Amino acid sequence: MAKVLMKGNEAIGEAAIRAGCLNYFAYPITPQSEVAEYLAKRLPEAGGTFVQGESEVAVGYMIFGAAACGERVMTTSSSPGVSLMSEAISYIAGARCPAVFVNIMRGGPGLGGILPSQGDYFQATKGGGHGDYHMLVMAPDGVQEAVEMTMQAFPLAEKYRGPVMIMGDGMIGQMMEPVEFPEDLYVPPTNKDEWATNGMDTRKSDTKNIVKSLYLDPTVLNDHNLLLKSQYDRMKEEEVRFENYNTDGDYQALIVSYGTMSRVCKTAIDEMKAQGLEIGMVRPKTLFPFPEKAIHDAASKPGCKVVVSIEMSMGQMVEDVERVVKGKTPVQWYGQCGGEVPTPQKVMEHIQSLLNS
Amino acid sequence: MGKTFSKPEALSDAHTHYCPGCTHGIAHRLVAEVIDELGIRGRTVGIAPVGCAVMAYNYFSCDFQEAAHGRAPAMATGMKRVRPDLMVFTYQGDGDLASIGMGEIIHAANRGEKFTTIFINNAIYGMTGGQMAPTTMPGQRATTAPMGRDVEKTGMPIRMCELLSSLATPGYVERQTLLKPKYINKAKKAIKKAFEYQEANKCFSFVELVSTCPTNWGMTPQDALKWAEETLLPYYPLGEFKSPE
Ligand SMILES: Cc1ncc(C[n+]2csc(CCOP(=O)(O)OP(=O)(O)O)c2C)c(N)n1
Ligand code: SF4
C-alpha cells in the first residue's frame, strides 16, 4: 500500500480499524481528541460503533463491558483521563479481558499542561489502578510505529487476555508523518467462546460464562494472582522489544530513552559521532516488559563510563534503569518537563559535561 | 400428582447468601421468571453490582458480568452497543446506583441505551453494614447517621424514578415493591414490560423495586415489611412514571 501523510492521532484511529477493531469509546481531551473526531466519522462508514462517554470513568467500563463480550475494543485518552480509567483497567486486568488503551501523554501532575510529556511512566508500568496487575506497555517513537504497535496491540491483548497500553505523547499524537498500514499485521480475532459473556446460545453446552474479578476465598485469589503473574512472566520471555542504536562499536556513555525523546537523542548521538564522540543508546519499545537484559548488557560494555536515562519526566524510567544495570555502571537521569522537548544541543551538552566531570 | 411449582430455569441451584426475610431473593426470582417466559436465557447477560447482590452471577443460570461499584450501566452500554442482539440487564442497589453510580445511570438513560435496569431500593447500604444511602429516609438511623438522617446536612432522599422520568429522552420508568403478593405481581409485570421494551429495541427501561433490609434496619422481617409500607411507600409512590408510548 502507498504511504499517506497522517497525523499521529488519526493514524492510530485508522490502525485500530485495520486491526479489526470496530468498537471505540472515548471522552475528549487534548492532545488526543483527533482520534475520537476521526473515528466518529470513520467508524460508521466501516460499520462500527463509537460512543462519546460521559466521563473517562464511564468509558473505562464501556470498554470493560464490550471486551467482556469478546469484541475487539479500544479507547484513547491523555494523562488526566487515564487516571480516571485506571479503576477500570484494574478490573479489566483482574477479570482477564483483552482491551487496548492509548495514552497520548501530556504534562502533569493535576491538570498540568497540554504539551508532550512522559510523566505517566510510573502509572503505566507500576500500576495506576489498585492490586497486583501489569499491562503490556508499548511506546512508539513516531507515527509509523504508533500504527504498527496499535495493530499489534489487539492480538497481544488476546494472547494475554488483559489490557495493553500504547504510550505516546502529545508530539506523536499531533505530528504528521508518512505512514503505511501493513496488511500482514492484521490477525483475525481469537475465539473467545470459552470465557466471554456473549450469550449461552453461542456455546453448545449449558455452561454459563462469568466475567468477574471477585475472589473472596484467599487461596483461590492467591491462585488467581499466580495465574496473572504467569502471564506477566511469559510477557517477559516473549514480548520484550527494544532498539539498539550505535552500540556495535565502543562508546563512552549509554543513553536509555524512549518515544519522542529517543528521536532527539538519536540526532544528538549522530552529531556527537561526527565530532568523534561515540555514545550508544538502547531504546525500549516495550516499557513493560522492560528490556532488562539489553540494557544491562549494553551498560556493562567495557569503556562505557555512565548510563543516562533521558526522559520527558523528572526521573521515572531511571529507577528501572538503575534496577537492571545493577550497579555495573553509574546511572544518571537527565530530562525536562512541562512540554518542551529537550533539544539535541541540550542532550549533547549534558553528555559532554558528564564525561568531562 | 403433577408438579405445581418449580424453580425458574434461569435461576441456578446455588443457595443464596441473603439474610432471612430479605427481598433480594424475590427480585431474583421475578427476573428469572421473566427470562424464562421470554425464552431469552441463551442470549441474556446480567451485570451484578457491588452490594449484597454482588454474587448474583452465582444465582442466575445465564452469562454474567460483575461490575465495579456503580459502573454497571456503563458496562451495559459497552455490551449493548457492540452486541445489540444480546439482552442485557443490570441489577443494582441504591448505594450502587443512586450514589457512586449516579453519573453512569443518568447518562445511560439519557442516551436511551437499550438495556434494562432493576433497581433495588432498600434505603440503606446493606453489604457494608447499614451506612446511610442517598435513599435513606429523614430521621432513619444508619451506622453513619447514628442519630437518624439529618436532612439539613445530607439533603432529602433521592427519588430515582422521578429524576429519570424528567429526562427528555423516551424511556420506560416504573416503581413497584416486593412487600406483599399483590405488589409482587405488579412488580413482575413491570419487569416483563421492561424486558419487552428492550427486546423491541425501543428504549432504556428501568424498574425500581422498593425492598427491605431487615438486618441493617434492625427489624424482624415482619416489622421490616410493615415499616417499609408505612414509611417508604408514601415517599416512594408506586406506578409507571414514564413510558415510550
Ligand atoms: C469503589 C468502591 N467503594 C466502596 C465500596 C464498598 N461497598 C461495597 S457495597 C457498598 C454499598 C452497597 O449498598 P447498596 O448499593 O445499597 O446495595 P445493598 O448492599 O443494600 O444491596 C459499598 C459502599 C466498593 N466495593 N467499591
Ligand atoms: S444485609 Fe440487607 S440487603 Fe443484604 S442480604 Fe441482608 S437483608 Fe438483604
XYZ file of C-alpha atoms and ligand atoms in Angstrom:
636
model
C 0.000 0.000 0.000
C 1.211 3.521 -0.780
C 2.255 5.806 2.037
C -0.114 8.530 3.179
C 0.614 11.612 5.222
C -1.285 11.441 8.505
C -1.407 12.971 11.928
C -0.430 10.512 14.680
C -3.823 10.619 16.374
C -5.708 9.930 13.146
C -3.283 7.211 12.137
C -3.879 5.432 15.466
C -7.625 5.537 14.794
C -7.185 4.126 11.298
C -4.778 1.477 12.586
C -7.428 0.225 15.002
C -9.893 -0.260 12.149
C -7.247 -2.018 10.048
C -6.613 -4.279 13.022
C -10.262 -5.300 13.020
C -11.346 -3.160 15.974
C -14.685 -1.567 15.154
C -15.602 -0.548 18.694
C -14.314 2.680 20.169
C -15.406 4.613 23.260
C -13.807 7.883 24.366
C -14.079 11.200 26.145
C -12.477 14.324 24.637
C -9.139 15.547 25.999
C -6.244 17.443 24.419
C -3.886 16.361 22.888
C -5.693 13.250 21.617
C -9.224 14.402 20.704
C -8.466 13.936 16.994
C -8.685 10.172 17.465
C -12.315 10.499 18.533
C -13.058 13.057 15.829
C -11.517 10.824 13.184
C -13.284 7.682 14.360
C -16.637 9.448 14.871
C -16.587 9.921 11.111
C -14.767 6.787 10.025
C -16.392 4.104 12.191
C -19.952 4.499 10.898
C -18.547 4.130 7.356
C -16.778 0.961 8.445
C -19.898 -0.393 10.174
C -18.511 0.166 13.659
C -19.559 1.693 16.962
C -18.489 4.953 18.555
C -19.864 6.293 21.837
C -18.697 9.501 23.456
C -18.942 8.557 27.111
C -19.909 10.972 29.881
C -16.510 10.641 31.564
C -13.353 8.588 31.371
C -14.651 6.610 34.326
C -17.664 5.523 32.293
C -15.561 4.984 29.167
C -13.328 2.591 31.100
C -16.374 0.473 31.909
C -17.862 0.687 28.434
C -14.562 -0.826 27.323
C -14.876 -3.484 30.045
C -18.450 -4.400 29.080
C -17.616 -4.627 25.386
C -14.374 -6.534 25.984
C -16.182 -8.976 28.271
C -18.431 -9.836 25.302
C -15.330 -10.848 23.399
C -15.286 -7.941 20.939
C -12.159 -6.004 19.950
C -12.319 -2.628 21.619
C -10.155 0.449 22.130
C -10.137 3.813 23.867
C -7.724 6.706 23.681
C -7.109 9.411 26.228
C -4.460 11.610 27.765
C -2.976 11.601 31.239
C -5.797 13.022 33.462
C -8.279 10.820 31.603
C -6.115 7.748 32.040
C -6.083 8.389 35.800
C -9.871 8.124 35.717
C -9.736 4.952 33.631
C -7.289 3.316 35.979
C -10.053 1.835 38.127
C -11.481 0.054 35.099
C -8.023 -1.058 33.948
C -7.551 -2.793 37.295
C -10.934 -4.552 36.952
C -10.216 -5.496 33.341
C -6.846 -6.946 34.324
C -8.467 -8.810 37.225
C -11.283 -10.142 35.044
C -8.816 -11.039 32.252
C -10.383 -9.210 29.320
C -8.429 -8.087 26.243
C -8.659 -4.328 25.633
C -6.465 -1.625 24.132
C -5.806 1.709 25.850
C -3.869 4.550 24.250
C -2.338 7.307 26.366
C -1.172 10.377 24.444
C 0.658 11.802 27.439
C 0.569 15.434 28.475
C 2.264 17.239 31.342
C 1.165 16.744 34.940
C 0.537 16.335 37.806
C -3.043 17.513 38.098
C -4.262 19.408 35.098
C -0.605 20.056 34.236
C -0.386 21.221 30.646
C -1.372 20.098 27.183
C 2.114 19.687 25.712
C 4.051 16.410 25.344
C 5.333 14.623 28.415
C 6.451 11.208 29.584
C 5.219 11.727 33.127
C 2.938 8.683 33.199
C 5.675 6.043 33.092
C 5.056 5.007 36.697
C 1.289 4.995 36.165
C 1.548 2.718 33.138
C 4.263 0.335 34.272
C 3.815 0.184 38.031
C 0.073 0.148 38.407
C -2.129 3.196 38.135
C -5.050 1.179 39.392
C -5.024 -0.951 42.527
C -3.928 -4.528 43.013
C -1.305 -6.853 41.601
C -1.536 -6.364 37.892
C 0.557 -5.245 34.972
C -0.257 -4.431 31.408
C 1.855 -4.758 28.330
C 3.008 -1.206 27.507
C 4.400 -0.257 24.105
C 5.990 3.118 23.373
C 6.197 4.215 19.724
C 8.773 6.773 18.583
C 6.756 8.092 15.664
C 3.587 7.792 13.649
C 4.587 4.658 11.715
C 5.483 2.785 14.848
C 2.293 4.033 16.549
C 0.346 2.438 13.690
C 2.210 -0.837 13.914
C 2.005 -1.079 17.684
C -1.720 -0.269 17.635
C -2.298 -3.059 15.132
C -0.191 -5.480 17.180
C -1.869 -4.486 20.439
C -5.134 -6.331 19.704
C -3.722 -9.830 19.167
C -1.362 -9.275 22.098
C -4.261 -8.284 24.347
C -5.989 -11.507 23.264
C -2.881 -13.624 23.733
C -2.505 -12.491 27.331
C -6.192 -11.765 28.000
C -5.520 -8.384 29.520
C -5.195 -4.667 28.875
C -2.462 -3.442 26.518
C -1.391 0.187 26.518
C 0.167 2.291 23.788
C 2.118 5.137 25.404
C 2.542 8.010 23.012
C 2.983 11.646 23.840
C 1.495 14.882 22.548
C 4.210 15.139 19.892
C 3.436 11.731 18.400
C -0.295 12.441 18.514
C -0.025 15.814 16.827
C 2.740 15.445 14.258
C 2.203 14.389 10.661
C 4.387 11.733 9.070
C 4.070 9.466 6.049
C 2.634 6.112 7.110
C 1.518 2.819 5.709
C -0.749 0.230 7.270
C 0.944 -3.156 6.908
C -1.758 -5.643 5.971
C 0.189 -8.545 7.409
C -0.238 -7.060 10.875
C -3.930 -7.921 10.756
C -4.521 -11.019 12.862
C -8.038 -12.479 12.985
C -9.634 -12.330 16.446
C -9.267 -15.440 18.587
C -12.279 -17.490 19.585
C -13.461 -16.228 22.956
C -16.466 -18.512 23.474
C -14.745 -20.268 26.339
C -14.809 -17.272 28.644
C -16.679 -14.323 27.068
C -20.182 -13.347 28.170
C -21.520 -13.459 24.644
C -24.667 -15.414 25.472
C -25.019 -19.124 26.182
C -26.538 -19.698 22.753
C -23.058 -19.298 21.239
C -21.900 -22.407 23.133
C -23.028 -25.940 22.616
C -23.016 -26.807 26.318
C -25.318 -25.438 29.010
C -22.488 -23.680 30.852
C -22.661 -20.015 31.666
C -19.658 -17.732 31.448
C -18.928 -15.277 34.232
C -16.554 -12.355 33.835
C -15.523 -11.143 37.268
C -12.634 -10.111 39.469
C -14.104 -11.063 42.858
C -12.473 -13.996 44.669
C -13.370 -13.983 48.354
C -11.551 -17.222 49.162
C -7.933 -16.226 49.904
C -6.389 -19.360 48.427
C -8.428 -19.003 45.259
C -7.440 -15.337 44.962
C -3.806 -16.259 45.506
C -4.082 -18.816 42.691
C -5.697 -16.163 40.505
C -2.834 -13.774 41.260
C -0.347 -16.525 40.415
C -2.118 -17.069 37.119
C -1.869 -13.358 36.330
C 1.793 -13.407 37.319
C 2.446 -16.310 34.973
C 1.097 -14.157 32.124
C 3.439 -11.296 33.078
C 6.363 -13.726 33.322
C 5.510 -15.018 29.872
C 5.467 -11.452 28.534
C 8.986 -11.032 29.922
C 10.047 -14.118 27.969
C 8.242 -13.410 24.717
C 7.419 -9.734 24.243
C 10.456 -7.644 25.176
C 11.169 -5.202 22.357
C 13.899 -2.630 22.015
C 16.217 -0.987 19.520
C 19.975 -0.674 19.915
C 21.462 2.445 18.365
C 25.211 2.934 17.774
C 26.113 0.096 20.123
C 28.127 -2.095 17.724
C 31.441 -0.452 18.500
C 32.714 1.048 21.733
C 31.013 4.001 23.368
C 31.762 6.168 26.349
C 28.225 6.576 27.560
C 24.928 4.787 27.076
C 21.625 6.606 26.733
C 18.350 4.888 27.565
C 15.422 6.775 26.100
C 12.027 6.043 24.525
C 9.336 7.669 22.412
C 9.771 11.225 21.131
C 12.734 11.773 23.452
C 14.657 8.924 21.829
C 14.452 10.606 18.425
C 16.071 13.726 19.813
C 18.746 11.522 21.377
C 19.430 9.850 18.024
C 20.100 13.236 16.441
C 22.428 14.133 19.319
C 24.232 10.784 19.009
C 24.764 11.320 15.252
C 26.081 14.808 15.897
C 28.471 13.642 18.626
C 29.668 10.823 16.371
C 30.526 13.393 13.693
C 32.559 15.161 16.345
C 34.343 11.923 17.272
C 32.441 11.087 20.463
C 30.780 7.650 20.493
C 27.580 7.343 22.500
C 25.291 4.304 22.388
C 21.583 4.035 23.076
C 19.047 1.387 23.984
C 15.504 2.431 23.135
C 12.844 0.414 24.967
C 9.875 -0.224 22.670
C 8.124 -2.100 25.443
C 8.153 -0.329 28.806
C 6.558 -3.378 30.386
C 8.119 -5.883 29.912
C 11.252 -3.780 30.292
C 14.314 -4.667 28.156
C 16.290 -5.645 31.238
C 18.989 -7.792 29.664
C 19.565 -5.500 26.687
C 20.153 -2.512 28.942
C 22.244 -4.475 31.417
C 24.457 -5.872 28.667
C 24.872 -2.546 26.888
C 25.688 -0.797 30.168
C 28.267 -3.464 31.023
C 30.278 -2.963 27.851
C 33.923 -2.116 28.668
C 34.549 1.604 28.161
C 31.011 2.674 28.992
C 31.520 5.134 31.843
C 27.978 6.221 32.544
C 24.368 5.363 31.702
C 21.912 8.243 31.313
C 18.159 7.778 31.319
C 16.842 10.689 29.295
C 13.133 11.293 29.764
C 10.498 13.988 29.497
C 9.835 13.471 33.184
C 11.597 14.221 36.426
C 13.133 10.765 36.524
C 10.801 7.780 36.380
C 12.258 5.231 33.963
C 15.664 5.895 35.557
C 14.528 3.768 38.524
C 14.124 0.773 36.221
C 17.404 1.515 34.501
C 19.176 1.553 37.892
C 17.427 -1.665 38.786
C 18.589 -3.535 35.694
C 22.120 -2.072 35.464
C 22.617 -3.487 38.968
C 25.460 -1.127 39.886
C 27.685 -2.224 36.967
C 27.943 1.368 35.735
C 26.839 4.650 37.357
C 23.296 5.615 36.310
C 22.179 9.216 35.884
C 18.981 10.953 34.911
C 18.532 13.863 32.561
C 15.262 15.358 31.425
C 12.836 18.168 31.175
C 9.123 18.541 31.886
C 6.404 20.977 31.107
C 6.091 20.263 27.417
C 9.337 21.487 25.952
C 11.233 18.568 24.469
C 14.977 18.883 25.253
C 16.870 19.828 22.077
C 19.709 17.681 20.635
C 22.023 20.544 21.613
C 20.986 20.269 25.271
C 21.386 16.499 25.244
C 24.883 16.858 23.758
C 25.931 19.466 26.284
C 24.696 17.314 29.096
C 26.502 14.180 27.923
C 29.714 16.095 27.243
C 29.674 17.727 30.661
C 29.041 14.356 32.318
C 32.040 12.831 30.540
C 34.274 15.795 31.354
C 33.387 15.888 35.027
C -49.706 -35.649 41.343
C -48.305 -33.122 38.880
C -45.722 -30.508 39.705
C -47.402 -27.198 40.521
C -44.427 -25.040 41.467
C -40.834 -25.146 40.358
C -37.714 -23.069 40.227
C -37.308 -20.976 37.077
C -34.726 -22.352 34.671
C -32.926 -19.010 34.734
C -32.132 -19.487 38.435
C -29.272 -21.783 39.369
C -29.333 -24.430 42.100
C -26.991 -22.402 44.320
C -28.142 -21.390 47.792
C -28.160 -17.617 48.128
C -26.302 -15.844 50.920
C -29.143 -13.373 51.508
C -30.425 -12.838 55.057
C -33.735 -14.370 56.109
C -36.584 -12.086 55.072
C -34.501 -10.133 52.547
C -36.369 -9.245 49.353
C -33.356 -9.704 47.040
C -34.405 -13.337 46.607
C -37.881 -12.372 45.391
C -36.435 -9.868 42.940
C -34.082 -12.533 41.540
C -36.950 -14.928 41.089
C -39.111 -12.404 39.254
C -36.303 -11.540 36.855
C -35.635 -15.246 36.285
C -39.323 -15.974 35.610
C -39.414 -13.194 33.027
C -36.258 -14.530 31.346
C -37.882 -17.968 31.175
C -41.186 -16.663 29.872
C -39.496 -14.683 27.119
C -37.211 -17.637 26.318
C -34.130 -15.457 26.232
C -31.775 -17.137 28.696
C -29.305 -18.139 25.997
C -28.764 -14.574 24.885
C -29.133 -12.773 28.198
C -26.195 -11.271 30.062
C -26.713 -9.875 33.556
C -24.468 -7.429 35.342
C -24.052 -7.799 39.089
C -23.486 -4.691 41.209
C -21.227 -4.132 44.164
C -23.571 -4.576 47.080
C -25.385 -7.522 48.606
C -26.204 -8.813 45.122
C -22.530 -8.899 44.084
C -22.725 -12.670 43.707
C -25.921 -12.642 41.654
C -23.762 -14.296 38.978
C -23.924 -17.459 41.084
C -27.710 -17.398 41.392
C -28.737 -16.921 37.774
C -28.076 -19.525 35.124
C -27.161 -17.172 32.289
C -23.959 -15.337 31.377
C -22.982 -12.681 33.882
C -20.502 -9.903 34.403
C -19.555 -8.398 37.716
C -19.159 -4.627 37.673
C -17.234 -2.181 39.803
C -19.302 -0.203 42.304
C -21.848 1.883 40.386
C -20.476 1.237 36.904
C -22.907 -1.408 35.671
C -24.771 0.986 33.330
C -21.503 1.891 31.575
C -20.672 -1.796 31.178
C -24.153 -2.474 29.874
C -23.695 0.365 27.390
C -20.432 -1.135 26.138
C -22.029 -4.535 25.806
C -25.270 -3.471 24.198
C -23.507 -1.245 21.672
C -21.218 -3.987 20.451
C -23.773 -6.800 20.742
C -27.264 -5.301 20.263
C -28.632 -8.839 19.838
C -27.923 -9.682 23.484
C -30.475 -8.991 26.226
C -28.651 -7.095 28.945
C -29.790 -6.195 32.437
C -28.117 -4.506 35.373
C -29.193 -5.315 38.914
C -28.191 -2.529 41.297
C -28.693 -1.366 44.872
C -29.366 2.196 45.934
C -25.814 2.950 47.052
C -24.505 1.476 43.823
C -26.940 3.245 41.528
C -28.001 6.460 43.276
C -24.714 7.408 44.933
C -21.450 6.292 43.353
C -23.071 5.340 40.048
C -25.382 8.339 39.623
C -23.467 9.662 36.627
C -23.474 6.362 34.805
C -27.204 5.667 35.228
C -28.343 9.167 34.225
C -26.235 9.237 31.099
C -27.105 5.699 30.060
C -30.805 6.566 30.483
C -30.373 9.816 28.627
C -28.589 8.158 25.716
C -31.541 5.798 25.602
C -29.350 2.716 25.903
C -31.417 -0.355 25.110
C -30.850 -2.311 28.301
C -32.868 -2.926 31.461
C -32.029 -1.825 34.991
C -33.505 -3.482 38.048
C -33.023 -1.034 40.914
C -33.295 -2.401 44.465
C -34.126 0.451 46.806
C -33.777 -0.692 50.414
C -32.947 2.760 51.782
C -29.604 1.600 53.196
C -26.164 0.220 52.368
C -26.712 -3.461 53.054
C -23.447 -5.158 52.265
C -21.148 -2.812 54.142
C -23.288 -2.948 57.259
C -26.004 -0.325 57.318
C -24.483 3.009 56.337
C -26.629 5.861 55.053
C -27.709 5.674 51.402
C -28.957 8.553 49.222
C -32.376 6.933 49.648
C -32.309 6.702 53.466
C -35.402 8.371 54.939
C -35.274 11.549 57.044
C -34.664 10.521 60.648
C -33.913 6.907 59.669
C -30.980 5.552 61.653
C -27.901 4.291 59.874
C -24.440 3.498 61.204
C -23.132 6.702 59.632
C -26.229 8.619 60.759
C -26.495 7.314 64.335
C -28.995 9.998 65.346
C -31.038 9.448 62.210
C -30.626 11.101 58.807
C -30.333 14.848 59.268
C -31.708 16.353 56.080
C -30.243 19.757 56.952
C -26.805 18.294 56.395
C -27.454 15.436 53.985
C -30.382 16.656 51.910
C -33.557 14.755 51.181
C -33.648 11.175 49.879
C -33.236 10.943 46.111
C -36.178 9.604 44.113
C -34.653 7.911 41.103
C -37.830 7.281 39.106
C -38.846 10.916 39.362
C -35.327 12.024 38.419
C -35.027 9.699 35.416
C -38.503 10.424 34.142
C -37.571 14.113 33.896
C -35.175 13.288 31.055
C -36.474 14.249 27.620
C -35.240 11.027 26.020
C -38.019 8.424 25.747
C -37.775 5.609 28.251
C -39.707 3.254 30.470
C -39.566 4.039 34.193
C -41.694 2.272 36.791
C -41.581 1.826 40.569
C -43.067 -1.233 42.262
C -42.396 -3.043 45.514
C -41.965 -6.542 46.896
C -43.713 -6.036 50.228
C -46.886 -8.077 49.551
C -48.064 -10.642 46.996
C -50.365 -8.125 45.300
C -47.397 -5.787 44.778
C -45.151 -8.654 43.691
C -47.479 -9.482 40.798
C -47.320 -5.881 39.632
C -43.559 -5.860 40.061
C -43.273 -8.861 37.781
C -45.467 -7.228 35.149
C -43.224 -4.173 35.241
C -40.073 -6.288 34.875
C -41.591 -8.132 31.950
C -42.580 -4.889 30.278
C -39.049 -3.593 30.753
C -37.527 -6.641 29.071
C -40.103 -6.452 26.299
C -39.187 -2.847 25.552
C -35.587 -3.942 25.348
C -36.472 -6.874 23.100
C -38.302 -4.479 20.786
C -35.203 -2.242 20.790
C -37.481 0.525 21.965
C -35.826 2.357 24.840
C -33.950 2.285 28.119
C -36.079 0.518 30.738
C -35.872 0.963 34.492
C -37.787 -0.800 37.256
C -37.308 0.303 40.843
C -38.304 -2.195 43.496
C -38.856 -0.816 46.997
C -37.287 -3.523 49.131
C -36.354 -4.388 52.698
C -33.144 -4.917 54.612
C -34.304 -6.339 57.945
C -30.728 -6.973 59.049
C -29.497 -3.415 58.790
C -32.787 -1.814 59.677
C -32.563 -3.803 62.918
C -36.051 -5.283 62.496
C -37.695 -8.649 62.136
C -38.684 -9.446 58.535
C -42.333 -8.848 59.513
C -41.624 -5.447 61.061
C -39.455 -4.522 58.110
C -42.346 -5.123 55.698
C -44.638 -3.031 57.866
C -42.123 -0.203 58.296
C -41.448 -0.104 54.575
C -45.139 0.087 53.745
C -45.741 2.874 56.270
C -42.560 4.889 55.755
C -41.110 4.208 52.325
C -44.202 3.883 50.149
C -45.602 7.358 50.938
C -42.291 8.913 49.885
C -41.620 6.492 47.029
C -45.015 6.241 45.311
C -45.631 3.199 43.109
C -46.608 3.324 39.482
C -45.462 3.977 35.954
C -43.586 7.262 35.682
C -42.745 7.200 32.025
C -43.453 5.050 29.033
C -42.253 5.303 25.449
C -45.770 5.094 24.025
C -15.185 1.955 44.841
C -15.826 1.271 45.991
N -16.207 1.993 47.061
C -16.799 1.377 48.117
C -17.013 0.032 48.120
C -17.650 -0.638 49.331
N -19.048 -1.018 49.164
C -19.399 -2.262 48.849
S -21.041 -2.493 48.759
C -21.353 -0.892 49.164
C -22.752 -0.373 49.336
C -23.789 -1.192 48.695
O -25.041 -0.732 49.026
P -26.262 -0.817 48.042
O -25.837 -0.426 46.670
O -27.361 -0.032 48.628
O -26.616 -2.361 47.940
P -27.168 -3.375 49.052
O -25.945 -3.963 49.678
O -28.001 -2.606 50.008
O -27.946 -4.381 48.289
C -20.149 -0.207 49.364
C -20.065 1.200 49.767
C -16.574 -0.693 46.974
N -16.702 -2.021 46.882
N -16.007 -0.046 45.938
S -27.844 -7.115 54.504
Fe -29.887 -6.425 53.969
S -29.922 -6.289 51.722
Fe -28.149 -7.514 52.325
S -28.848 -9.641 52.238
Fe -29.091 -8.947 54.342
S -31.179 -8.171 54.449
Fe -30.652 -8.329 52.288
